[in-house]
Every structure is written in C-alpha cells, then in structure tokens.
Amino acid sequence: MADSTAVEGCRPRAGCGWAERQAGLSVRRRWGAALTVCLGLFLLGLDLTVLNVAVPGLRDDLNATMRETQWIVDAYALALGGLVLTSGGLTDRMGRRRAFVAGLVACALTSAAGGLVQSPGQVIAARAGMGAGAALLMPATLCIITDLFPEPARRGRAIALWAAVGGLGGACGPVVGGWLVEQTSWRAAFWVNIPIAALAIALTLALVPAHQSRPHSRTRFDVPGALLSAGGLLVLVWAIIESPARGWTNPLTLVAYATAGLLLSGFVIVEHRSSSPVLSLALVAPARVSTAALTLAMMSFALFGALFVVTLYLQGVLGYTPWQAGLRVLPLPAGLMAGAALSLGITARWGEKTSVLLGLVSVAAAFGLLAQTPAGSGYGRLLVFLVLAGAGAGLTAAASTACVMNAVPSSRAGLGSSVNDATRQVGAALGVAVQGSLLSSVYTHQLEGTLTRAHASAPLQASTAADNVLSAAAIAHRLPPGARERLRAAAEDAFVHGMSHAALAAAAVVLAAALITARWLPGRAATDAQPGGPPLR
C-alpha cells in the first residue's frame, strides 16, 4: 500500500518534491531499502572486530611482529575514523546510493586482496583500504534512511533499527571470526565480506530509489578543508591507538597530539571562511546537535572500551575459546536492540532527552556493577552487565542519533551523518586506548608486585593487558600443580582489579555525559529540520 502521509511543515518549493518522491514508494519498498543499507552497516561493524580472533593464526602464518599485528587490527579503525567526516561531504555531492555502492565495492575488492596477501604490510594496506571504503558507505547509510522516511514516527523506528544493527555487527564479529577460523583459516575473515557486499549491492540497485544517486549538494567541494579534516582526524586517531604502547607522555605521542590539534584548528579557521565548507559550523553549533554528538562519543568511549576488556576477561580469566567468548557477548547487542526499540515509545511521550538520560543512567549503573566484580565470580554478573549496558546504549544511541539527524536539512544529511559517525569512531578509539591502557597498567603493577612478594623467579613483563593475561595462562599451564594454581589465581585477581579500575573510569565518563545532557540538551526540538531545506553555510 502506498504511503501518503504528508510531511508537516513541508516547504512548497524545496521540501514537497522530496517528500512526494518518498510518498510515491510503498512502505514495504522503503523498509526493504532501509534493511539493505543496514546490511552494509552490519558489514562495517563486523569488519571492526572479525579479525581480532584470527590474530594468532595470522601472526604465525605471516611471521608478523607484535607491532605489525596491532596495526593489522587497528588500520581499519584508523582509516574509518580519519576519513568519515570528509566522506560525508562527498556523499552529499556524489549521491547517497552511488556513495554507498562505491563503499561496498571498495570493501569487497580490498577484502579479496586481504585474503590473498603474503606479508604483514600487505594485510595492513588491505585493512586500511577496507576502512576507507567503510568511511564512504557509513554516512550514506544513515542519510538514505532519514531520506526514505519523512514521517517522524517511521523515521524514529528506522533510526532505532540503524542504531541496533550498528552494535550488532561489531558484537557478531568475534562469533563469526571465531567460527570461520576454526573451520578454515584467518583468510576467511576477509573473504566473508565478499558475498555480503555482493548481496548488499544487488539489493541496493533493486530497492534503494534511483533518485538517491543524484547529488544533494552542488556547491564547490572544499579541498583545503577536506585535507585538513582528514589529516587532523587521521593523526588524532593514530595518536590514540599508539598511546598505550608508546606511552601517553612519549615525545612522538605528544607531537602527534599537537599536530592533530594544529590541523583541526586550521580546519575550523578554513571552514569559517569558506563559502562551501566541508563542515558548516552552523550545523554543529545548536546544542541539540553538539550535545547529542558529544554524548554519543562519550558513550562509545565507555561501551567499546568495555567490549575490548570484557573479551579479554572471557578468554583470559574465564577460559573460553574465542568463539565461545563471542557467543557470550551477544547479550550486549540483544540488549541494545531492545533499548533502541524502547526508546521509540519514550521519545514519543517524553522526548529524546528523557531517553538519552535513562540510557546513560543504565549504562553507568552497569559499569558500577562491573567495577564490583570479585575474582572467581563467573559469567552471571557479566551477563547482567552486558544486558543492562546494551539496553542503556540502545536508549541513548537511538535518541541521540535522532537528535542529530532531525536537526539537519536533507540536503546536508550526509554531513550530519558523518558528524554523528566521526564522533562515535573517535570516542570508540579513545575508549579502547584509555581503558586498555588503564587495565594494562593496573594488571601489570599488581601481578608483578604479587610475584615479587612471593619470591617468584622473575616477574612477568608485557606491553599490554592482553599479552599479560594470556602469557600468564600459558606459563601457568607449564608449572607444577601448586605453582600453577597460585599464578593463575594471582593473574585472575590482578586482571579483575584492573577491569574494576577501567569500569570506574567508564562510569565516570558516562555520568559526565548524563550531566552534560541534563544541562544542555533541549527537551524537544521546537521544529525539526525541514527536509530538502536550503543547505547551511
């Protein structure tokens, strides 16, 4: 049945043509198109984590060093986080469907190359190419969805679906990767992308309306602004990723942060003077946009950092295989989907601010519970944490994303989506780096102190918490029974102690986000951005 719902406040010249194009599509066709672009988003999230469990086999097969192994995993996040803001402007200019398909093609081709490589450097290059393709398709997913649904109620449901699928992909990565590695080899973690991308491309050409390929912005592309934003974000994400290994006060790390600050400051100056900026400062100036984007970044800091820590806990302390650990993380995306669905009713009745605040309080409570985890507590407490944190994240992500996208004109939806995506990616990278570094520091300090007091022959030395906990388990396996149990107990206690510190840091960040939201996020928008309205300068 064709959807004939009118768009309230539609402008006669700029908005009605846009709305009527959507109204001419059946509801079933529009939801099919929305599910199709969500499939691309699922692929993006999957690639963020699918390779994590394949690292041991990959490292042995290619003789990769620890630093090369780290960058094989992180190159994807570096390219995605560094290029997504620039890609949003490109999406508006080249057309949303065209950008989405181009991103899928890039991901498929670089994935095929990644499955055939013979050296660590080639794998790093393939992963960076996959991240660049993901940066191109990610803004297109959200702006196609908001473009398909001019009606507020349906748009809210579609954005909730988008937020849920985004979390599902990342959480399914270890499950899919673990199963593929056990059945075949690490190369399957690359090849799995090809049929998914091919299916998404075919469905896009069949279901996503052709007018989504038309440019939504015909202004001149701001090349200096694009170079400064990409350069600044790439250097910033690189510094965040490298800080735990090199040290937060290492001279090279400090130079990188200073360089990123200079490049991004230059970007702001250039955008202020440009007649066709990559990022209109007027777009992010309203509290509704800036506060929601900051909240998303802070929540991503907590959640993605916790996912990293919890995966280590499941494998290094509770003793699960990578595939078993991946299965036990699935309550997190399940809770996220439930929270995103629940946010629809809360938002409709009390506004986005209430949903965001309830979600942040739920996430903070979950981290408070995690921080009190005793050694030997098993999976039960962690299960409660995953469900509670996932539900809170769903409440917050769906409502915050709606705040950003409903405040952006349709002609700049790609840019609005890229702002939403860039803040999430930078927050996620910072969360993994900070929580991982804190976990590593506390774990190593406590374990080495325990071994020294016990007159152990030599304290364990390692650069990261992952190396420490897995090395401790491997060493304990070779010791006599009594020494084995003492070392294992000391390692588990030290890890749980470090995890508690990381959880408290995450809880503090989430509570700060709640205070910022309570103070500055408007309760309800006075008027949503008019679809197809004039582009912001």
XYZ file of C-alpha atoms in Angstrom:
537
model
C 0.000 0.000 0.000
C 1.408 3.373 -0.963
C 2.246 5.679 1.879
C 0.501 9.020 1.515
C 1.370 10.557 4.854
C 2.110 14.270 4.440
C 5.143 15.916 5.939
C 4.215 18.582 8.411
C 5.751 21.934 7.568
C 6.849 20.861 4.079
C 8.120 23.783 2.099
C 6.341 24.282 -1.209
C 9.434 24.582 -3.387
C 12.303 22.851 -1.571
C 10.647 20.197 0.545
C 7.468 18.886 -1.075
C 9.114 17.403 -4.141
C 11.453 15.488 -1.877
C 8.636 14.233 0.352
C 6.418 13.287 -2.571
C 9.173 11.126 -4.034
C 9.214 9.114 -0.813
C 5.407 9.006 -0.611
C 5.370 7.524 -4.123
C 7.180 4.441 -2.799
C 5.358 1.668 -0.991
C 6.042 1.253 2.693
C 7.342 -2.254 2.003
C 9.808 -0.926 -0.598
C 11.078 1.740 1.771
C 11.631 -0.732 4.614
C 13.355 -3.077 2.190
C 15.698 -0.258 1.215
C 16.314 0.557 4.882
C 17.180 -3.066 5.676
C 19.517 -3.102 2.680
C 21.602 -0.157 3.861
C 21.581 -1.647 7.367
C 23.172 -4.750 5.834
C 26.038 -2.511 4.707
C 26.265 -1.067 8.219
C 26.341 -4.612 9.650
C 29.287 -5.398 7.356
C 31.087 -2.289 8.592
C 30.634 -3.274 12.244
C 31.602 -6.861 11.520
C 34.926 -5.773 9.992
C 35.809 -3.759 13.086
C 36.080 -6.919 15.217
C 36.027 -10.016 12.982
C 39.813 -10.155 12.680
C 40.520 -9.958 16.412
C 40.151 -13.688 16.992
C 42.137 -14.530 13.833
C 45.268 -12.740 15.060
C 47.146 -15.804 16.428
C 46.875 -17.761 13.172
C 47.623 -14.709 11.061
C 50.694 -13.838 13.131
C 52.093 -17.361 12.864
C 51.377 -17.680 9.141
C 52.950 -14.343 8.138
C 55.609 -14.136 10.878
C 54.216 -10.748 11.941
C 55.709 -8.828 14.844
C 53.543 -7.622 17.720
C 53.567 -4.051 16.350
C 52.589 -5.280 12.863
C 49.832 -7.388 14.400
C 48.478 -4.385 16.286
C 48.316 -2.332 13.111
C 46.677 -5.139 11.165
C 43.799 -4.815 13.629
C 43.891 -1.006 14.003
C 44.441 0.137 10.383
C 40.730 -0.294 9.665
C 39.670 1.910 12.576
C 42.320 4.497 11.666
C 41.078 4.919 8.089
C 37.407 4.822 9.099
C 37.743 7.368 11.884
C 40.029 9.661 9.900
C 38.084 9.784 6.627
C 34.433 9.567 7.660
C 33.919 13.327 8.097
C 35.267 14.141 4.638
C 33.256 11.271 3.184
C 30.034 12.850 4.443
C 30.576 15.887 2.230
C 31.408 13.630 -0.722
C 28.240 11.628 -0.115
C 26.070 14.732 -0.459
C 27.828 15.678 -3.694
C 28.085 12.325 -5.476
C 24.699 10.938 -4.383
C 23.854 8.688 -1.451
C 23.178 5.443 -3.346
C 26.252 5.912 -5.514
C 28.461 6.544 -2.461
C 27.014 3.518 -0.665
C 27.651 1.195 -3.607
C 31.148 2.624 -4.143
C 31.966 1.970 -0.497
C 30.719 -1.617 -0.755
C 32.772 -2.205 -3.906
C 35.879 -0.835 -2.194
C 35.298 -3.074 0.832
C 34.794 -6.151 -1.361
C 37.886 -5.545 -3.502
C 40.203 -4.802 -0.586
C 38.789 -7.790 1.325
C 39.583 -10.041 -1.624
C 43.098 -8.621 -1.698
C 43.437 -9.096 2.073
C 42.630 -12.779 1.737
C 45.431 -13.265 -0.828
C 48.272 -11.268 0.731
C 51.611 -12.766 1.714
C 53.110 -10.165 4.075
C 52.030 -8.162 7.134
C 52.458 -4.868 5.286
C 50.057 -6.012 2.585
C 47.469 -7.000 5.204
C 47.776 -3.556 6.839
C 47.257 -1.882 3.445
C 44.197 -4.062 2.759
C 42.701 -3.261 6.149
C 43.250 0.467 5.563
C 41.520 0.157 2.181
C 38.589 -1.587 3.835
C 38.374 1.250 6.363
C 38.372 3.844 3.573
C 35.506 2.012 1.856
C 33.635 1.824 5.157
C 34.138 5.570 5.673
C 32.459 6.201 2.314
C 29.451 3.947 2.884
C 28.806 4.755 6.568
C 27.406 8.309 6.178
C 25.296 7.123 3.234
C 23.512 4.513 5.372
C 22.036 6.982 7.816
C 21.166 9.719 5.358
C 19.420 7.270 2.989
C 17.331 6.050 5.929
C 16.361 9.557 7.051
C 15.631 10.486 3.435
C 13.348 7.471 2.973
C 11.145 8.320 5.959
C 9.923 11.934 6.137
C 7.265 10.913 8.692
C 8.618 11.412 12.249
C 7.248 8.126 13.647
C 8.629 5.936 10.860
C 11.885 7.855 10.798
C 12.301 7.220 14.519
C 11.776 3.485 14.035
C 14.236 3.423 11.128
C 16.919 5.262 13.121
C 16.385 2.866 16.047
C 16.906 -0.029 13.617
C 20.091 1.630 12.320
C 21.464 2.079 15.852
C 20.695 -1.537 16.783
C 22.282 -3.007 13.659
C 25.400 -0.891 14.153
C 26.022 -2.523 17.520
C 25.034 -5.984 16.300
C 27.716 -6.069 13.604
C 30.567 -5.311 15.993
C 29.351 -7.825 18.573
C 28.933 -10.581 15.962
C 32.494 -10.108 14.667
C 34.167 -12.390 17.246
C 31.460 -15.041 16.801
C 31.717 -15.086 13.011
C 35.506 -14.765 13.050
C 35.943 -17.487 15.658
C 33.800 -19.953 13.731
C 35.496 -19.172 10.398
C 38.985 -19.516 11.853
C 38.132 -22.832 13.482
C 36.616 -24.159 10.229
C 39.112 -22.785 7.688
C 41.830 -20.161 8.276
C 42.306 -16.490 9.137
C 41.907 -15.609 5.441
C 38.197 -16.443 5.668
C 37.795 -13.399 7.941
C 38.470 -11.327 4.801
C 36.606 -13.435 2.268
C 33.366 -13.432 4.256
C 32.908 -9.786 3.256
C 32.656 -10.534 -0.458
C 29.258 -12.335 -0.562
C 27.793 -9.917 1.986
C 28.915 -6.909 -0.078
C 27.685 -8.503 -3.320
C 24.252 -9.155 -1.812
C 24.060 -5.611 -0.447
C 24.994 -4.131 -3.849
C 22.353 -6.206 -5.665
C 19.657 -5.277 -3.147
C 20.672 -1.612 -3.269
C 20.278 -1.447 -7.045
C 16.905 -3.192 -6.763
C 15.386 -1.434 -3.744
C 17.060 1.902 -2.991
C 15.345 4.579 -5.130
C 17.300 5.809 -8.144
C 16.933 9.466 -7.108
C 19.200 8.669 -4.149
C 22.026 8.613 -6.717
C 21.508 12.287 -7.545
C 23.755 14.857 -5.879
C 22.054 16.638 -2.974
C 24.606 19.447 -2.905
C 26.092 21.181 -5.946
C 28.406 23.568 -4.134
C 32.139 23.531 -4.820
C 33.979 20.893 -2.808
C 36.218 22.436 -0.155
C 39.535 20.679 -0.876
C 41.636 22.520 1.784
C 39.023 21.810 4.435
C 38.799 18.153 3.394
C 42.582 17.718 3.583
C 42.809 19.418 6.977
C 39.933 17.427 8.486
C 41.198 14.106 7.125
C 44.778 14.850 8.159
C 43.783 16.059 11.627
C 41.498 13.106 12.360
C 43.966 10.552 10.955
C 46.780 11.891 13.144
C 44.458 12.095 16.167
C 43.226 8.516 15.806
C 46.813 7.319 15.182
C 47.950 9.012 18.396
C 45.064 7.497 20.365
C 45.841 3.998 19.069
C 49.593 4.315 19.670
C 49.417 5.937 23.120
C 49.013 2.755 25.202
C 52.035 1.091 23.562
C 54.347 4.104 23.293
C 53.190 5.854 26.449
C 50.858 8.822 26.817
C 53.785 11.171 27.518
C 56.114 9.746 24.853
C 57.591 12.632 22.764
C 56.264 11.204 19.494
C 52.804 10.783 21.022
C 52.790 14.377 22.284
C 53.958 15.653 18.884
C 51.152 13.709 17.212
C 48.509 15.201 19.517
C 49.923 18.693 18.964
C 49.935 18.157 15.192
C 46.341 16.937 15.251
C 45.366 19.995 17.300
C 47.026 22.349 14.808
C 45.464 20.649 11.782
C 41.986 20.623 13.298
C 42.347 24.252 14.430
C 43.317 25.139 10.888
C 40.280 23.217 9.687
C 37.961 25.313 11.878
C 39.532 28.558 10.582
C 39.252 27.458 6.940
C 35.645 26.320 7.381
C 34.705 29.619 8.985
C 35.948 31.488 5.910
C 34.842 29.047 3.200
C 31.771 29.699 1.063
C 31.173 25.934 0.708
C 32.663 24.315 3.825
C 33.084 20.589 4.365
C 31.568 21.069 7.823
C 29.269 24.015 8.281
C 29.891 25.417 11.749
C 26.237 26.459 11.791
C 25.375 22.777 11.512
C 27.049 21.754 14.777
C 26.522 24.991 16.709
C 22.992 24.210 18.014
C 23.010 22.493 21.410
C 20.705 19.816 20.025
C 23.427 18.666 17.604
C 26.638 19.335 19.539
C 25.380 17.898 22.838
C 23.946 14.779 21.189
C 27.164 14.190 19.233
C 29.297 14.632 22.355
C 27.041 12.230 24.256
C 27.463 9.626 21.523
C 31.241 9.996 21.678
C 31.315 9.579 25.468
C 29.010 6.571 25.402
C 31.132 4.983 22.644
C 34.187 5.599 24.831
C 32.626 3.537 27.591
C 30.991 0.795 25.548
C 33.715 -0.037 23.006
C 36.405 0.094 25.665
C 34.354 -2.297 27.783
C 33.856 -4.662 24.841
C 37.641 -4.872 24.494
C 38.141 -5.517 28.225
C 35.266 -7.990 28.541
C 36.503 -10.059 25.577
C 39.878 -10.410 27.314
C 38.142 -11.308 30.575
C 36.103 -14.049 28.941
C 39.132 -15.628 27.290
C 41.977 -14.908 29.711
C 40.160 -15.283 33.048
C 37.061 -17.395 32.433
C 38.891 -19.612 29.933
C 36.501 -19.542 26.967
C 37.668 -20.073 23.389
C 37.343 -17.092 21.005
C 34.123 -18.494 19.544
C 32.655 -19.258 22.986
C 33.611 -15.777 24.171
C 31.950 -14.238 21.136
C 28.719 -16.103 21.825
C 28.705 -14.864 25.419
C 28.982 -11.237 24.302
C 25.762 -11.483 22.262
C 23.521 -10.327 25.155
C 25.062 -6.878 24.605
C 23.620 -6.355 21.090
C 20.418 -8.075 22.185
C 20.052 -5.506 24.948
C 20.998 -2.750 22.516
C 18.214 -3.734 20.114
C 15.715 -3.865 22.970
C 16.820 -0.457 24.220
C 16.586 1.070 20.731
C 13.037 -0.266 20.394
C 12.099 1.006 23.856
C 13.445 4.461 23.030
C 10.701 4.940 20.432
C 7.899 4.977 22.998
C 9.890 7.054 25.482
C 10.843 9.608 22.838
C 7.296 9.867 21.529
C 5.922 10.557 25.001
C 8.675 12.499 26.768
C 11.201 13.485 24.086
C 14.725 12.427 23.149
C 16.319 13.949 26.250
C 14.494 11.551 28.579
C 15.549 8.542 26.519
C 19.179 9.690 26.423
C 19.279 10.295 30.185
C 17.642 6.964 31.059
C 20.102 5.202 28.790
C 23.134 6.919 30.302
C 21.983 6.146 33.847
C 21.503 2.499 32.869
C 24.989 2.312 31.323
C 26.552 3.987 34.380
C 24.789 1.512 36.688
C 26.060 -1.370 34.549
C 29.645 -0.169 34.868
C 29.183 0.280 38.592
C 28.161 -3.386 38.766
C 31.145 -4.436 36.635
C 33.531 -2.472 38.855
C 32.451 -4.583 41.853
C 33.152 -7.919 40.142
C 35.079 -10.210 42.520
C 37.624 -12.733 41.291
C 36.004 -16.085 40.577
C 32.506 -14.638 40.112
C 31.921 -16.397 36.808
C 29.695 -15.333 33.915
C 26.459 -14.470 35.765
C 27.413 -10.961 36.888
C 28.899 -10.234 33.468
C 25.643 -11.288 31.809
C 23.722 -8.703 33.846
C 26.283 -6.070 32.889
C 26.013 -6.864 29.174
C 22.199 -6.712 29.127
C 21.993 -3.534 31.222
C 24.765 -1.738 29.302
C 23.331 -2.825 25.961
C 19.822 -1.630 26.811
C 21.151 1.721 28.019
C 23.297 2.121 24.934
C 20.274 1.429 22.720
C 18.202 4.058 24.525
C 20.978 6.626 24.205
C 22.216 5.867 20.677
C 18.800 5.844 19.010
C 17.634 9.082 20.637
C 20.960 10.933 20.224
C 21.214 9.955 16.563
C 17.651 11.156 16.006
C 18.576 14.481 17.635
C 21.419 14.991 15.178
C 19.644 13.858 12.022
C 16.324 15.605 12.714
C 18.188 18.908 13.104
C 19.946 18.643 9.725
C 18.380 19.640 6.384
C 18.002 16.787 3.897
C 20.480 18.444 1.522
C 23.190 18.072 4.190
C 22.149 14.707 5.633
C 25.425 13.107 4.549
C 27.357 15.694 6.504
C 25.088 15.303 9.526
C 25.586 11.552 9.389
C 29.362 11.953 9.148
C 29.389 14.197 12.249
C 27.426 11.514 14.079
C 29.759 8.766 12.819
C 33.056 10.616 13.349
C 32.313 11.395 16.996
C 31.375 7.757 17.625
C 34.541 6.434 15.993
C 36.885 8.833 17.793
C 35.144 8.081 21.102
C 35.415 4.334 20.482
C 39.127 4.520 19.623
C 39.813 6.637 22.696
C 37.802 4.264 24.899
C 39.760 1.194 23.787
C 43.065 3.041 24.208
C 42.336 4.545 27.628
C 40.576 1.566 29.184
C 43.075 -0.860 27.688
C 45.993 1.233 28.941
C 44.473 1.537 32.427
C 43.768 -2.202 32.560
C 47.312 -2.997 31.429
C 48.932 -0.655 33.948
C 46.949 -1.870 36.976
C 47.178 -5.519 35.973
C 50.928 -5.469 35.387
C 51.687 -3.490 38.544
C 49.615 -5.732 40.814
C 50.737 -9.016 39.272
C 54.417 -8.119 39.337
C 54.073 -6.974 42.946
C 52.385 -10.232 43.902
C 55.055 -12.328 42.188
C 57.858 -10.298 43.764
C 56.390 -10.687 47.240
C 56.027 -14.407 46.566
C 59.739 -14.533 45.594
C 58.931 -15.647 42.088
C 61.935 -16.191 39.841
C 61.011 -13.311 37.554
C 58.016 -11.015 37.267
C 56.025 -11.119 34.086
C 56.839 -8.403 31.600
C 54.449 -7.473 28.781
C 53.356 -4.428 26.889
C 49.599 -4.870 27.077
C 46.976 -6.448 29.313
C 46.172 -8.936 26.567
C 49.741 -10.210 26.425
C 49.941 -10.391 30.220
C 46.790 -12.354 30.873
C 47.317 -14.792 28.017
C 51.016 -15.183 28.849
C 50.163 -15.846 32.489
C 47.706 -18.556 31.454
C 50.267 -20.145 29.127
C 53.042 -20.070 31.738
C 50.744 -21.437 34.450
C 49.914 -24.389 32.217
C 53.586 -25.473 32.267
C 54.076 -25.161 36.049
C 53.620 -27.830 38.751
C 50.058 -28.007 40.145
C 50.629 -25.892 43.254
C 52.548 -23.114 41.491
C 50.114 -23.256 38.586
C 47.123 -22.522 40.794
C 48.929 -19.729 42.650
C 49.953 -17.989 39.447
C 46.522 -18.415 37.898
C 44.811 -17.011 40.997
C 47.223 -14.062 41.143
C 46.703 -13.310 37.438
C 42.908 -13.501 37.715
C 42.863 -11.274 40.771
C 45.135 -8.707 39.101
C 43.052 -8.701 35.927
C 39.770 -8.251 37.786
C 41.376 -5.430 39.785
C 42.428 -3.720 36.549
C 38.999 -4.302 34.996
C 37.389 -2.622 38.015
C 39.546 0.478 37.521
C 38.660 0.596 33.820
C 34.953 0.197 34.648
C 35.077 3.048 37.178
C 36.709 5.306 34.586
C 33.991 4.414 32.069
C 31.262 5.015 34.656
C 32.708 8.467 35.403
C 32.685 9.376 31.710
C 29.076 8.193 31.308
C 27.931 10.125 34.380
C 29.647 13.227 32.988
C 27.728 12.679 29.742
C 24.490 12.461 31.745
C 25.235 15.779 33.470
C 26.037 17.430 30.120
C 22.817 16.059 28.652
C 20.724 17.221 31.605
C 22.210 20.705 31.382
C 22.408 21.409 27.647
C 20.333 19.004 25.545
C 16.913 20.546 24.747
C 13.940 18.505 25.867
C 12.225 18.623 22.499
C 13.065 20.293 19.224
C 10.961 23.329 18.519
C 10.919 22.368 14.852
C 12.702 19.577 13.083
C 14.903 20.430 10.134
C 12.818 20.824 7.051
C 13.511 18.063 4.564
C 15.179 19.406 1.500
C 15.608 22.815 3.058
C 18.355 25.122 1.920
C 21.884 23.967 2.722
C 23.506 25.510 5.708
C 26.511 27.630 5.136
